[in-house]
PDB file of C-alpha atoms in Angstrom:
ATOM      1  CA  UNK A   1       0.522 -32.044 -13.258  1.00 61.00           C
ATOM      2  CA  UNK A   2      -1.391 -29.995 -15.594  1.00 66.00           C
ATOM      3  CA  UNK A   3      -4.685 -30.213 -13.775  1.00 66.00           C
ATOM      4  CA  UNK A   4      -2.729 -29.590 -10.256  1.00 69.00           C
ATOM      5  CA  UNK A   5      -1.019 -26.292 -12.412  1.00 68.00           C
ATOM      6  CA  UNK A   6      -4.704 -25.002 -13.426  1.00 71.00           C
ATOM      7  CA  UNK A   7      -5.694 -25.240  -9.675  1.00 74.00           C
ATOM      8  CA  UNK A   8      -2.368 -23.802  -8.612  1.00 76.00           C
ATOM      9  CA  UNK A   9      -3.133 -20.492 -10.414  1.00 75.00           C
ATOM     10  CA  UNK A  10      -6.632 -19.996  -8.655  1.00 80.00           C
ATOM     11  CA  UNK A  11      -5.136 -19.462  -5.416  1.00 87.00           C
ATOM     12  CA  UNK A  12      -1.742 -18.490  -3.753  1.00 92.00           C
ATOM     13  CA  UNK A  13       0.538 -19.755  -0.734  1.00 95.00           C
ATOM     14  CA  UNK A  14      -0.881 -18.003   1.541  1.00 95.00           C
ATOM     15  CA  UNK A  15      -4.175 -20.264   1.396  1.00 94.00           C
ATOM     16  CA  UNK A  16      -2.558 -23.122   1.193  1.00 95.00           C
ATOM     17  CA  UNK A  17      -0.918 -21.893   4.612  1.00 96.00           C
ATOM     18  CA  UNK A  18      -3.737 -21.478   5.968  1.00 95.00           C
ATOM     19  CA  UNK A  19      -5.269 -25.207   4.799  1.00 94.00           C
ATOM     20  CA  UNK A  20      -2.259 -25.889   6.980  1.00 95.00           C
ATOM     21  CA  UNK A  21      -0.421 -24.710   9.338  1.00 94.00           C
ATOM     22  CA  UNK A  22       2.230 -27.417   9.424  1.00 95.00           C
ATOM     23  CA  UNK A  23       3.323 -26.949   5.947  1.00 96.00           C
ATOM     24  CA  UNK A  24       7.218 -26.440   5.753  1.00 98.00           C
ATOM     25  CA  UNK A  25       7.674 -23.122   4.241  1.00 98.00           C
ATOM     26  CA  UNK A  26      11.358 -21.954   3.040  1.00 98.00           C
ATOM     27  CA  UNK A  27      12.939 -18.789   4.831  1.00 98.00           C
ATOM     28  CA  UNK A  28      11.508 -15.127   4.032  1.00 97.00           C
ATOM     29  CA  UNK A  29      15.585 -14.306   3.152  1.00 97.00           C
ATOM     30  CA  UNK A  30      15.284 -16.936   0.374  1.00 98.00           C
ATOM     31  CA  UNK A  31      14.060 -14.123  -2.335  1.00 97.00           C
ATOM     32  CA  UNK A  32      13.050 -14.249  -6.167  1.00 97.00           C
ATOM     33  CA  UNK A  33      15.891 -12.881  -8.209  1.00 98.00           C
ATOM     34  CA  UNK A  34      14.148 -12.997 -11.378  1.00 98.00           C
ATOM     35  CA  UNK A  35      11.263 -11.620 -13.792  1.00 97.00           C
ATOM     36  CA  UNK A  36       9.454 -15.173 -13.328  1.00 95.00           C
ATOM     37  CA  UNK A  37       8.281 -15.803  -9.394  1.00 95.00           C
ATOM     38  CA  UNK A  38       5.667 -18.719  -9.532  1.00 95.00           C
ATOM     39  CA  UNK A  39       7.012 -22.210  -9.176  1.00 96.00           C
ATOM     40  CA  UNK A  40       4.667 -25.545  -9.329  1.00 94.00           C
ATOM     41  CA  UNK A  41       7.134 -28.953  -9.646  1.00 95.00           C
ATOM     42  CA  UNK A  42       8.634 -31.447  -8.176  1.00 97.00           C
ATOM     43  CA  UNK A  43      11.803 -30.902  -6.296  1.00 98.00           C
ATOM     44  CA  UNK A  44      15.452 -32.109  -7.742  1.00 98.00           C
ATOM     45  CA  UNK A  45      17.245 -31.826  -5.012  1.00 98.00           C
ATOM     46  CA  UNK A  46      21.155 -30.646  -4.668  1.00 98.00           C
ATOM     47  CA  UNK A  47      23.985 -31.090  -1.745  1.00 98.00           C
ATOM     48  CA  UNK A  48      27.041 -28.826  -2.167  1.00 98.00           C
ATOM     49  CA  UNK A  49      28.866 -26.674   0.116  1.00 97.00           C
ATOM     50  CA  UNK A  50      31.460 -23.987  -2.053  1.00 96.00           C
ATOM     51  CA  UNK A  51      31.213 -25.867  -5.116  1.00 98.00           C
ATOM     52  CA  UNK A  52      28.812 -25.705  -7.844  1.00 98.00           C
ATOM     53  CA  UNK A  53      29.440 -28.355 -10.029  1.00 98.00           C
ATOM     54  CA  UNK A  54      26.671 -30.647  -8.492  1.00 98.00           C
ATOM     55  CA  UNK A  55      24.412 -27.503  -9.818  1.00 98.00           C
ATOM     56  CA  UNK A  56      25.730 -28.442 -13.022  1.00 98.00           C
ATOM     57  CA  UNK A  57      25.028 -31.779 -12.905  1.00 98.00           C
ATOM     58  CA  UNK A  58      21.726 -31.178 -12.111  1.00 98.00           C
ATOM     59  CA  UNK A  59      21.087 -28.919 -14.233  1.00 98.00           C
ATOM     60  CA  UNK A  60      21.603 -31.483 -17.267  1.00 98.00           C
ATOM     61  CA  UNK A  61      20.068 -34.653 -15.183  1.00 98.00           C
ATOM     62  CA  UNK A  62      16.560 -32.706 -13.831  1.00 98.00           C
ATOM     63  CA  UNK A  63      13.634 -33.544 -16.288  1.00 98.00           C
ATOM     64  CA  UNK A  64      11.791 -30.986 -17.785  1.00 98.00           C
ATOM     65  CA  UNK A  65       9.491 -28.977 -14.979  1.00 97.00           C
ATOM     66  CA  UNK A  66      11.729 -30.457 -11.833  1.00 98.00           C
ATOM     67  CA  UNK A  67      12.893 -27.785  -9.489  1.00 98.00           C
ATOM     68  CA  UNK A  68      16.386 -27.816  -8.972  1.00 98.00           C
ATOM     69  CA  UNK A  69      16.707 -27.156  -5.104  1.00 98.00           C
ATOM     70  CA  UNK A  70      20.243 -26.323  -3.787  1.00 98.00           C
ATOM     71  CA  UNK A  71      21.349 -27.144  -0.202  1.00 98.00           C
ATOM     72  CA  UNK A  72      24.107 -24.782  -0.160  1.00 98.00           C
ATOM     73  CA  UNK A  73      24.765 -24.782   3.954  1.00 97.00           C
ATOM     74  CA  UNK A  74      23.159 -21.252   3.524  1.00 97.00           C
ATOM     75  CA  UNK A  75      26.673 -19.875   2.474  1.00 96.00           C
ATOM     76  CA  UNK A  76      27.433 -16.397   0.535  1.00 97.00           C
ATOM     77  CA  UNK A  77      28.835 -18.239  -2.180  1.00 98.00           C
ATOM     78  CA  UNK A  78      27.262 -18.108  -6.022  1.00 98.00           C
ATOM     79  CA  UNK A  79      26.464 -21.924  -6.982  1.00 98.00           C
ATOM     80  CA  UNK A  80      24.750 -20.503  -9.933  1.00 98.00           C
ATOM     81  CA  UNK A  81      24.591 -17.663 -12.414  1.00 98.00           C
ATOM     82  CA  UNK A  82      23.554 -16.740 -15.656  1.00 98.00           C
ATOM     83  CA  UNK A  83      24.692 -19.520 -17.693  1.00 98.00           C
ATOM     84  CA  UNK A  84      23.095 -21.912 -15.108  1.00 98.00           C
ATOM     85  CA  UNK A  85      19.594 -20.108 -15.591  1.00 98.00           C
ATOM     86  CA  UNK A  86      20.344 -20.082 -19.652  1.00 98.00           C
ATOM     87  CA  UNK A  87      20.800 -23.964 -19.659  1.00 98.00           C
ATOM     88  CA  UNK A  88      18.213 -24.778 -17.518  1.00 98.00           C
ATOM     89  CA  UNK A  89      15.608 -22.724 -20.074  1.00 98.00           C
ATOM     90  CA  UNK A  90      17.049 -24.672 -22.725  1.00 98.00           C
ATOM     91  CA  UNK A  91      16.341 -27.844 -20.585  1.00 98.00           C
ATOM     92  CA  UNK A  92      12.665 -26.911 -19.931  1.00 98.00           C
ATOM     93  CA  UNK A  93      13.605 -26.802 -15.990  1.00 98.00           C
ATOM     94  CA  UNK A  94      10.863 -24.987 -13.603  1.00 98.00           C
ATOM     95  CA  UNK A  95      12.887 -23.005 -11.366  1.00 98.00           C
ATOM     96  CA  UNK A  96      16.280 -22.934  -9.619  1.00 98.00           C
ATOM     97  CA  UNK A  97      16.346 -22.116  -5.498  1.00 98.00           C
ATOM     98  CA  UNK A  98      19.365 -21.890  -4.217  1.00 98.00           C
ATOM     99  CA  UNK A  99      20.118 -21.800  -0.319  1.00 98.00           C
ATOM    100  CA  UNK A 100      23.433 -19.938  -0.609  1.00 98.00           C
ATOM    101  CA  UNK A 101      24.488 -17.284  -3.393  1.00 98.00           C
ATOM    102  CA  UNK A 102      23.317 -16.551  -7.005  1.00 98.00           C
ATOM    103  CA  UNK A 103      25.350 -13.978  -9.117  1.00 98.00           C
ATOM    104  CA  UNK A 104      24.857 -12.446 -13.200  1.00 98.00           C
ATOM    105  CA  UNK A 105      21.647 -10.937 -11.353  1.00 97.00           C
ATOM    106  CA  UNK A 106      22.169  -8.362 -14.399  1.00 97.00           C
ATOM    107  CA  UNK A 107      20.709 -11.175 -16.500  1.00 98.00           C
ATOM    108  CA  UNK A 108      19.310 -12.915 -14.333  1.00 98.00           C
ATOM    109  CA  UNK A 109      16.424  -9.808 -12.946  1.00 97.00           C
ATOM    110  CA  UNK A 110      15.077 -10.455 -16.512  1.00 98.00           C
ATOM    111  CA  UNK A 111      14.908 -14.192 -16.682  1.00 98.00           C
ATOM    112  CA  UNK A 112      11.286 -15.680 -16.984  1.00 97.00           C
ATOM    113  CA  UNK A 113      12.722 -18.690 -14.788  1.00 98.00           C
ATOM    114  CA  UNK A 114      12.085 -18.417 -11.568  1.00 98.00           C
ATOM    115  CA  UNK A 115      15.455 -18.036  -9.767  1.00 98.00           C
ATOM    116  CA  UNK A 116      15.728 -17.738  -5.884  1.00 98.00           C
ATOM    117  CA  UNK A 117      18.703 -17.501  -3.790  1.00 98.00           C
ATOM    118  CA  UNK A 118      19.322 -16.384  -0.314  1.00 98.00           C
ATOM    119  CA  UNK A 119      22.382 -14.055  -1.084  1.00 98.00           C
ATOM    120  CA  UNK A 120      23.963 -12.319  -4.072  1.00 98.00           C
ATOM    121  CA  UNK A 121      27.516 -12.016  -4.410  1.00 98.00           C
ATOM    122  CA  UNK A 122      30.479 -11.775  -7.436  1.00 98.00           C
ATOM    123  CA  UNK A 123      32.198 -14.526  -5.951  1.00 98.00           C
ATOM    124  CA  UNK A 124      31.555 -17.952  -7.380  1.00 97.00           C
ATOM    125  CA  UNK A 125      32.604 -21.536  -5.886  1.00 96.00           C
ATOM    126  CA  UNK A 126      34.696 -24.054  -6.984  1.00 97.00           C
ATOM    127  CA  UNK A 127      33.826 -26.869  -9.620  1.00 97.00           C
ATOM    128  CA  UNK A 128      36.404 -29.336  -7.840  1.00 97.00           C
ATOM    129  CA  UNK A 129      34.043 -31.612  -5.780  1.00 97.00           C
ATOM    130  CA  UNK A 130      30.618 -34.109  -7.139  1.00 97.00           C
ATOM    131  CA  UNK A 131      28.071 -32.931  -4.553  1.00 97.00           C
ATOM    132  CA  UNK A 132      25.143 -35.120  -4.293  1.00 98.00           C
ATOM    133  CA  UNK A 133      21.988 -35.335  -6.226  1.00 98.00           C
ATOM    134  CA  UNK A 134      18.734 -36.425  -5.028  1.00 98.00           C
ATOM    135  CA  UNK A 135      19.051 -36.681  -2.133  1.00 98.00           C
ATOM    136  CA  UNK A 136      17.275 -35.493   1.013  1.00 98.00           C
ATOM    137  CA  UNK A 137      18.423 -31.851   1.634  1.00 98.00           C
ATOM    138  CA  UNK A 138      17.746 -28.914   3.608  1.00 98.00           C
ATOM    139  CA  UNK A 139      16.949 -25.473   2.053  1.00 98.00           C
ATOM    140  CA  UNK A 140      15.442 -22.614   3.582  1.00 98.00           C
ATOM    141  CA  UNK A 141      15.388 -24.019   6.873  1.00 98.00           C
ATOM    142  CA  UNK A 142      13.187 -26.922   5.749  1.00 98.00           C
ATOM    143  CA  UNK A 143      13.591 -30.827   4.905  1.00 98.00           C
ATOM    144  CA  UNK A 144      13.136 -31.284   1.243  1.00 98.00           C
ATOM    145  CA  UNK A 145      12.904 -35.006  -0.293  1.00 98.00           C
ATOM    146  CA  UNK A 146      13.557 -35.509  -4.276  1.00 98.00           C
ATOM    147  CA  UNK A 147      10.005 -35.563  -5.889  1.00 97.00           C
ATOM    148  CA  UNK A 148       8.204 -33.121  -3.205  1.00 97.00           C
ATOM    149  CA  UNK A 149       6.305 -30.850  -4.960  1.00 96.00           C
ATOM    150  CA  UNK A 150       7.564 -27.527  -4.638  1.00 96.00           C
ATOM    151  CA  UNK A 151       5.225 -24.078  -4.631  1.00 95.00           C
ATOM    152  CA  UNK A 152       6.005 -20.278  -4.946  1.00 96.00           C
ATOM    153  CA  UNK A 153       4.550 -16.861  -5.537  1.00 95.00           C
ATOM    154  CA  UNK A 154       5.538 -13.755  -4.608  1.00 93.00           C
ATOM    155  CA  UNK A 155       4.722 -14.476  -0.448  1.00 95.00           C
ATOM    156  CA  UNK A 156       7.056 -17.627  -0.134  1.00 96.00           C
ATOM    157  CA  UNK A 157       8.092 -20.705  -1.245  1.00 98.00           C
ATOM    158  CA  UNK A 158       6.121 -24.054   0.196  1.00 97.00           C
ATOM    159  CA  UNK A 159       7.389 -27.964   0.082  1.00 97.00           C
ATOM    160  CA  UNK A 160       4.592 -30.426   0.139  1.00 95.00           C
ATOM    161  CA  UNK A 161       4.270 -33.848   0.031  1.00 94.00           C
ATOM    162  CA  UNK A 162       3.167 -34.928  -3.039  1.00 92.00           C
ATOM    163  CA  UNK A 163       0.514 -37.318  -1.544  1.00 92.00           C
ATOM    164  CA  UNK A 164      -1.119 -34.376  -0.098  1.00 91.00           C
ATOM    165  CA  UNK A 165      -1.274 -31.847  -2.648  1.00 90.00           C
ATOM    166  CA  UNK A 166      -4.972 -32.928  -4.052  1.00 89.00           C
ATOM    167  CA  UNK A 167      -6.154 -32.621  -0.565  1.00 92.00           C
ATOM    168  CA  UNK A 168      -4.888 -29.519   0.044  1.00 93.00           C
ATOM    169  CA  UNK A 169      -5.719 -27.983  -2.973  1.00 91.00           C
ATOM    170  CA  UNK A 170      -9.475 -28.370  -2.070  1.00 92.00           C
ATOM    171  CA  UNK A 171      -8.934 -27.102   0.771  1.00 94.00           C
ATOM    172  CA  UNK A 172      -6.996 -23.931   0.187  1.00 94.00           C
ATOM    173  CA  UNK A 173      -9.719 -23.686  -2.576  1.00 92.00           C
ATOM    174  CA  UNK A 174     -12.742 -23.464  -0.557  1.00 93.00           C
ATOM    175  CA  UNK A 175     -10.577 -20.770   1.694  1.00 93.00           C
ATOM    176  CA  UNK A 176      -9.997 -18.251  -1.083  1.00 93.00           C
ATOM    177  CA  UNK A 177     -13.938 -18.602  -2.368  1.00 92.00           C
ATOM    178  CA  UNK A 178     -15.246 -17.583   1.187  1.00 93.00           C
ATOM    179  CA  UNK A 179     -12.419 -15.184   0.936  1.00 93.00           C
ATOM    180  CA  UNK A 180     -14.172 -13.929  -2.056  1.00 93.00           C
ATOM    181  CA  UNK A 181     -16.646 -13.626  -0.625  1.00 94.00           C
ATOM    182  CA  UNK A 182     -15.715 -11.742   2.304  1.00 94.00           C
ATOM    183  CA  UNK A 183     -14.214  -9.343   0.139  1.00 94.00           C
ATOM    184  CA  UNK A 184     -17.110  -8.537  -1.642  1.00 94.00           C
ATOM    185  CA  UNK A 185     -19.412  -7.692   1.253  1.00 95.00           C
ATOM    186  CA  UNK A 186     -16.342  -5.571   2.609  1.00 94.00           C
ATOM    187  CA  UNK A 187     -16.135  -3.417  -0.847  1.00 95.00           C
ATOM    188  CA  UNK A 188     -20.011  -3.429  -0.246  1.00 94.00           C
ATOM    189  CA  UNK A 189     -19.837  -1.900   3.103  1.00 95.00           C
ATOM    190  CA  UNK A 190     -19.726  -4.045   5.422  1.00 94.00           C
ATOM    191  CA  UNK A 191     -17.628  -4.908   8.485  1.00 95.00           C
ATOM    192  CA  UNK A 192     -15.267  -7.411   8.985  1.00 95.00           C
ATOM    193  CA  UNK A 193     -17.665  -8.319  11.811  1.00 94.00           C
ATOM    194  CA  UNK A 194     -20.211  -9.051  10.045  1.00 92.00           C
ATOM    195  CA  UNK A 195     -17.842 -11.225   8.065  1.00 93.00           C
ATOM    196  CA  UNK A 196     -16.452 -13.504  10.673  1.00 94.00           C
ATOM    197  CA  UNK A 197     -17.516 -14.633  13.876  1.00 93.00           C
ATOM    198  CA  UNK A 198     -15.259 -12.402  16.022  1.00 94.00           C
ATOM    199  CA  UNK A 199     -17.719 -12.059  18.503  1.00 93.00           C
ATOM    200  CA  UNK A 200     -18.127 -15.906  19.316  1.00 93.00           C
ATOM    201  CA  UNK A 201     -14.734 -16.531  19.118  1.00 96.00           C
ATOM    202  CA  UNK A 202     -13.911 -13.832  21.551  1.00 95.00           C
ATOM    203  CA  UNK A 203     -16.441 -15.336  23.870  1.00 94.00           C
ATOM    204  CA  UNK A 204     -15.120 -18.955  23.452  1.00 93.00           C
ATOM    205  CA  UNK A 205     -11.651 -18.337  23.795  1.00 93.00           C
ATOM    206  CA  UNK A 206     -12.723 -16.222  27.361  1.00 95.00           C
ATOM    207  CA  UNK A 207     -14.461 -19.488  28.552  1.00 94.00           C
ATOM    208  CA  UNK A 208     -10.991 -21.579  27.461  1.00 92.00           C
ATOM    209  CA  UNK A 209     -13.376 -23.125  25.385  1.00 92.00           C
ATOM    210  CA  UNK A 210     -11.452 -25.006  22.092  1.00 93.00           C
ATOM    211  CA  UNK A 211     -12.479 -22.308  18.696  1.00 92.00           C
ATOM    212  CA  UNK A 212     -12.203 -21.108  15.610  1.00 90.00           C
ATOM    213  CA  UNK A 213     -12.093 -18.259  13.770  1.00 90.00           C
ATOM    214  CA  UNK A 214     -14.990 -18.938  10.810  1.00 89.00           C
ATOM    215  CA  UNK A 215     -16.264 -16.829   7.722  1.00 89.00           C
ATOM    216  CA  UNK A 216     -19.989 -16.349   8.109  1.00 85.00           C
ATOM    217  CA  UNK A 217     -22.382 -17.023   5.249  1.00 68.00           C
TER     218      UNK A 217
END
């Protein structure tokens, strides 16, 4: 995990998005809450619909670095708050996304762990029902399996399948170098023409030929 963090923090979702275009990505209206935005682990997953004590339970079951990921039916209801973000520092968690409410955000806008929710709202759930843990869930509009590893900076949050992630960290690699590159002929002067083949994908795509957009040397 530590060698897959190092890479993580040379590039940013939006290349790994563009290594692939089928990766799920989680709604835009799931946002960060706190001071801490960038999430690498894999995902705990949580089921509970107006009743946070599953969050609880995870919260004190997740190992150290796990995500805790909360299929909350995408209701304005809190499942977590500031004393959920206080244990899960204590418990050496990664980050908490919740698809439903969040609340303390007077805390929690300060917290180094990365805390995302789709709403905020005073009003908390109950602590009546178990939920389920790990278990497959959907958050953000997205399937999310226990152990997937779960991605986020300030453009999104990304689920991918663990088996993939060495792959696609080459990939989205080799992306942001030629995007280096790009970027330095642009501050140089040049043209975004004479940075990518525009021209000859224009012409393909008027033929109905099959093409891609490419950086040029």
């Amino acid at each position: 995990m530590e060698r897959l963090a190092a890479g993580f923090r040379s590039i940013d979702t939006t290349a790994l998005c563009d290594a692939d275009k089928s990766l799920r990505v989680m709604d835009s209206a799931i946002r960060p809450r706190s001071a801490g935005i960038r999430i690498l682990g894999p995902a705990f997953t949580v089921r509970c619909y107006g009743d946070f004590f599953a969050v609880l339970r995870a919260i004190e079951t997740a190992a150290p670095g796990d995500i805790v990921i909360v299929d909350g039916g995408s209701s304005e209801i809190a499942l977590a708050g500031e004393l959920f973000a206080r244990g899960a520092l204590v418990r050496g968690l990664g980050g908490i996304i919740v698809d439903g409410g969040y609340r303390d955000i007077g805390y929690v806008r300060d917290c180094e762990l990365p805390i995302y929710s789709r709403f905020i709202t005073p009003m908390a759930g109950t602590t009546t029902e178990l939920g389920e843990l790990q278990v497959r869930v959907t958050c953000g509009g997205v399937p999310v399996h226990p152990g997937d590893l779960i991605l986020a900076d300030d453009e999104g949050i990304v689920v991918v399948d663990p088996a993939r992630v060495e792959t696609l960290l080459t990939a989205a690699t080799a992306i942001k170098q030629a995007e280096a590159r790009v970027i330095a002929k642009l501050d140089a002067g040049a043209t975004l023409s004479d940075c990518l083949g525009i021209s000859a994908h224009t012409e393909a795509l008027r033929k109905g030929e099959h093409s891609a957009l490419e950086f040029l040397a």
